[in-house]
Coordinates of N, CA and C and ligand atoms in Angstrom, one line a residue:
M21 N 22.3 -35.9 -6.7 CA 22.1 -35.2 -5.5 C 20.7 -34.7 -5.3
S22 N 20.0 -35.3 -4.4 CA 18.6 -34.9 -4.2 C 18.5 -34.1 -2.9
Q23 N 18.1 -32.9 -3.0 CA 17.9 -32.0 -1.9 C 16.4 -31.9 -1.6
S24 N 16.0 -32.1 -0.4 CA 14.5 -32.0 -0.2 C 14.1 -30.5 -0.2
R25 N 13.1 -30.2 -0.9 CA 12.7 -28.9 -1.0 C 11.4 -28.7 -0.2
K26 N 11.2 -27.5 0.3 CA 10.1 -27.2 1.2 C 9.2 -26.1 0.6
C27 N 7.9 -26.2 0.8 CA 7.0 -25.2 0.3 C 7.3 -23.9 1.0
V28 N 7.3 -22.8 0.2 CA 7.6 -21.5 0.7 C 6.5 -21.1 1.7
Q29 N 5.3 -21.6 1.5 CA 4.2 -21.1 2.4 C 4.0 -22.0 3.7
C30 N 4.2 -23.3 3.6 CA 3.9 -24.1 4.7 C 5.0 -25.1 5.1
D31 N 6.1 -25.0 4.5 CA 7.3 -25.9 4.8 C 7.1 -27.4 4.5
A32 N 6.0 -27.7 3.9 CA 5.8 -29.2 3.5 C 6.8 -29.5 2.4
A33 N 7.1 -30.8 2.3 CA 8.0 -31.3 1.3 C 7.3 -31.1 -0.1
I34 N 8.1 -30.7 -1.1 CA 7.5 -30.5 -2.4 C 7.9 -31.7 -3.3
V35 N 6.9 -32.2 -4.0 CA 7.1 -33.2 -5.0 C 6.7 -32.7 -6.3
G36 N 7.7 -32.9 -7.3 CA 7.3 -32.5 -8.6 C 8.5 -31.7 -9.3
R37 N 8.1 -30.8 -10.1 CA 9.2 -30.1 -10.9 C 10.2 -29.4 -10.0
S38 N 11.4 -29.3 -10.6 CA 12.5 -28.7 -9.7 C 12.3 -27.3 -9.4
D39 N 11.5 -26.5 -10.2 CA 11.3 -25.1 -10.0 C 10.0 -24.8 -9.2
K40 N 9.4 -25.9 -8.7 CA 8.2 -25.7 -8.0 C 8.4 -25.0 -6.7
R41 N 7.6 -24.0 -6.3 CA 7.9 -23.3 -5.0 C 6.8 -23.7 -3.9
Y42 N 5.7 -24.2 -4.4 CA 4.6 -24.4 -3.4 C 4.2 -25.9 -3.5
C43 N 3.7 -26.4 -2.4 CA 3.3 -27.8 -2.4 C 1.9 -28.0 -3.0
S44 N 1.1 -27.0 -3.1 CA -0.2 -27.2 -3.6 C -0.7 -25.8 -4.2
D45 N -1.8 -25.9 -5.0 CA -2.4 -24.7 -5.5 C -2.9 -23.8 -4.3
S46 N -3.4 -24.5 -3.3 CA -3.9 -23.7 -2.1 C -2.8 -22.9 -1.5
C47 N -1.6 -23.4 -1.3 CA -0.5 -22.7 -0.8 C 0.0 -21.6 -1.8
R48 N -0.1 -21.9 -3.0 CA 0.3 -20.8 -4.0 C -0.7 -19.7 -4.0
H49 N -2.0 -20.0 -3.9 CA -3.0 -18.9 -3.8 C -2.8 -18.1 -2.5
L50 N -2.6 -18.8 -1.4 CA -2.3 -18.1 -0.1 C -1.2 -17.1 -0.2
A51 N -0.1 -17.6 -0.8 CA 1.1 -16.8 -0.9 C 0.9 -15.6 -1.8
N52 N 0.2 -15.8 -3.0 CA 0.0 -14.7 -3.9 C -1.0 -13.7 -3.3
N53 N -2.0 -14.2 -2.6 CA -3.0 -13.3 -2.0 C -2.3 -12.4 -0.9
A54 N -1.3 -13.0 -0.2 CA -0.6 -12.2 0.9 C 0.2 -11.1 0.2
V55 N 0.8 -11.4 -0.9 CA 1.6 -10.4 -1.7 C 0.7 -9.3 -2.2
K56 N -0.5 -9.7 -2.7 CA -1.5 -8.7 -3.2 C -2.0 -7.8 -2.0
Q57 N -2.2 -8.4 -0.9 CA -2.7 -7.7 0.3 C -1.6 -6.7 0.7
Q58 N -0.4 -7.1 0.7 CA 0.7 -6.2 1.1 C 0.8 -5.1 0.1
N59 N 0.7 -5.4 -1.2 CA 0.7 -4.3 -2.2 C -0.4 -3.3 -2.0
R60 N -1.6 -3.8 -1.7 CA -2.7 -2.9 -1.5 C -2.5 -2.0 -0.3
H61 N -1.9 -2.6 0.8 CA -1.6 -1.9 2.0 C -0.6 -0.8 1.7
E62 N 0.5 -1.1 1.0 CA 1.5 -0.1 0.6 C 1.0 1.0 -0.2
R63 N 0.1 0.6 -1.2 CA -0.6 1.6 -2.0 C -1.4 2.6 -1.2
R64 N -2.1 2.0 -0.2 CA -3.0 2.8 0.6 C -2.1 3.8 1.5
I65 N -1.0 3.3 2.0 CA -0.1 4.2 2.7 C 0.4 5.4 1.9
L66 N 0.7 5.0 0.6 CA 1.2 6.1 -0.3 C 0.1 7.1 -0.6
Q67 N -1.2 6.6 -0.7 CA -2.3 7.5 -0.9 C -2.5 8.4 0.3
V68 N -2.4 7.9 1.5 CA -2.6 8.7 2.7 C -1.5 9.7 2.8
N69 N -0.3 9.3 2.6 CA 0.8 10.2 2.7 C 0.7 11.3 1.6
A70 N 0.2 11.0 0.4 CA 0.0 12.1 -0.6 C -1.1 13.0 -0.1
A71 N -2.2 12.5 0.5 CA -3.2 13.4 0.9 C -2.7 14.3 2.1
L72 N -1.9 13.7 3.0 CA -1.4 14.6 4.1 C -0.5 15.6 3.5
R73 N 0.4 15.3 2.6 CA 1.3 16.2 2.0 C 0.5 17.4 1.3
K74 N -0.6 17.0 0.6 CA -1.4 18.0 -0.1 C -2.1 18.9 1.0
N75 N -2.6 18.3 2.0 CA -3.3 19.1 3.0 C -2.3 20.1 3.7
R76 N -1.1 19.6 4.0 CA -0.1 20.5 4.7 C 0.3 21.6 3.7
S77 N 0.4 21.3 2.4 CA 0.7 22.4 1.5 C -0.3 23.4 1.4
I78 N -1.6 23.0 1.4 CA -2.7 23.9 1.4 C -2.7 24.8 2.6
L79 N -2.6 24.2 3.8 CA -2.6 24.9 5.0 C -1.4 25.9 5.1
K80 N -0.3 25.5 4.6 CA 0.9 26.4 4.6 C 0.6 27.6 3.7
Q81 N 0.0 27.4 2.6 CA -0.3 28.5 1.7 C -1.3 29.5 2.3
L82 N -2.4 28.9 2.9 CA -3.4 29.8 3.5 C -3.1 30.3 4.8
S83 N -2.2 29.7 5.5 CA -1.8 30.2 6.9 C -0.3 30.0 7.1
P84 N 0.5 30.9 6.5 CA 1.9 30.8 6.6 C 2.4 30.8 8.1
Q85 N 1.7 31.5 9.0 CA 2.2 31.5 10.4 C 1.7 30.2 11.1
G86 N 0.7 29.6 10.5 CA 0.2 28.3 11.1 C -0.7 28.5 12.4
K87 N -1.1 29.7 12.6 CA -1.8 30.0 13.9 C -3.1 30.8 13.6
T88 N -3.9 30.3 12.7 CA -5.1 31.0 12.4 C -6.2 30.0 12.0
T89 N -7.4 30.5 12.1 CA -8.6 29.7 11.7 C -8.9 30.0 10.2
I90 N -9.0 29.0 9.4 CA -9.3 29.1 8.0 C -10.7 28.6 7.7
P91 N -11.6 29.5 7.1 CA -12.9 29.0 6.8 C -12.9 27.8 5.9
R92 N -13.8 26.9 6.2 CA -13.9 25.6 5.5 C -14.0 25.8 4.0
Q93 N -14.8 26.9 3.5 CA -14.9 27.1 2.1 C -13.6 27.4 1.4
Y94 N -12.7 28.1 2.1 CA -11.4 28.3 1.6 C -10.6 27.0 1.4
L95 N -10.7 26.2 2.4 CA -10.0 24.9 2.4 C -10.5 24.0 1.2
E96 N -11.8 24.0 1.1 CA -12.4 23.2 0.0 C -12.0 23.7 -1.3
L97 N -12.1 25.0 -1.5 CA -11.7 25.6 -2.8 C -10.2 25.3 -3.1
A98 N -9.4 25.5 -2.1 CA -7.9 25.2 -2.3 C -7.7 23.8 -2.7
A99 N -8.5 22.9 -2.0 CA -8.3 21.4 -2.3 C -8.7 21.1 -3.8
L100 N -9.8 21.8 -4.2 CA -10.2 21.6 -5.6 C -9.2 22.2 -6.6
T101 N -8.6 23.3 -6.3 CA -7.7 23.9 -7.3 C -6.3 23.5 -7.2
S102 N -5.9 22.8 -6.1 CA -4.5 22.4 -6.1 C -4.3 21.1 -6.8
A103 N -3.1 20.9 -7.4 CA -2.8 19.7 -8.1 C -2.6 18.6 -7.1
T104 N -2.9 17.4 -7.5 CA -2.7 16.2 -6.6 C -1.3 15.8 -6.4
Ligands
ZN13 ZN1 2.4 -25.7 1.1

């Protein structure tokens, strides 16, 4: 039983080993780079979310009512002393 297999990246027919997923090294590199790019993007989103969470925590500590002006020096000091 021979089932034609297709490249995960470009849908071209695959010739070779039965566990081969890509038609060429080029397609394999493209697919792996896309995964790496997605991982970088997801990591960056996590970093931004962590920074926003930290900033909101600092603002809540310094301004519980949320309706005041906080001098920049206080914010910078709080950012240095708060845990990440
Ligand atoms: Zn391919």
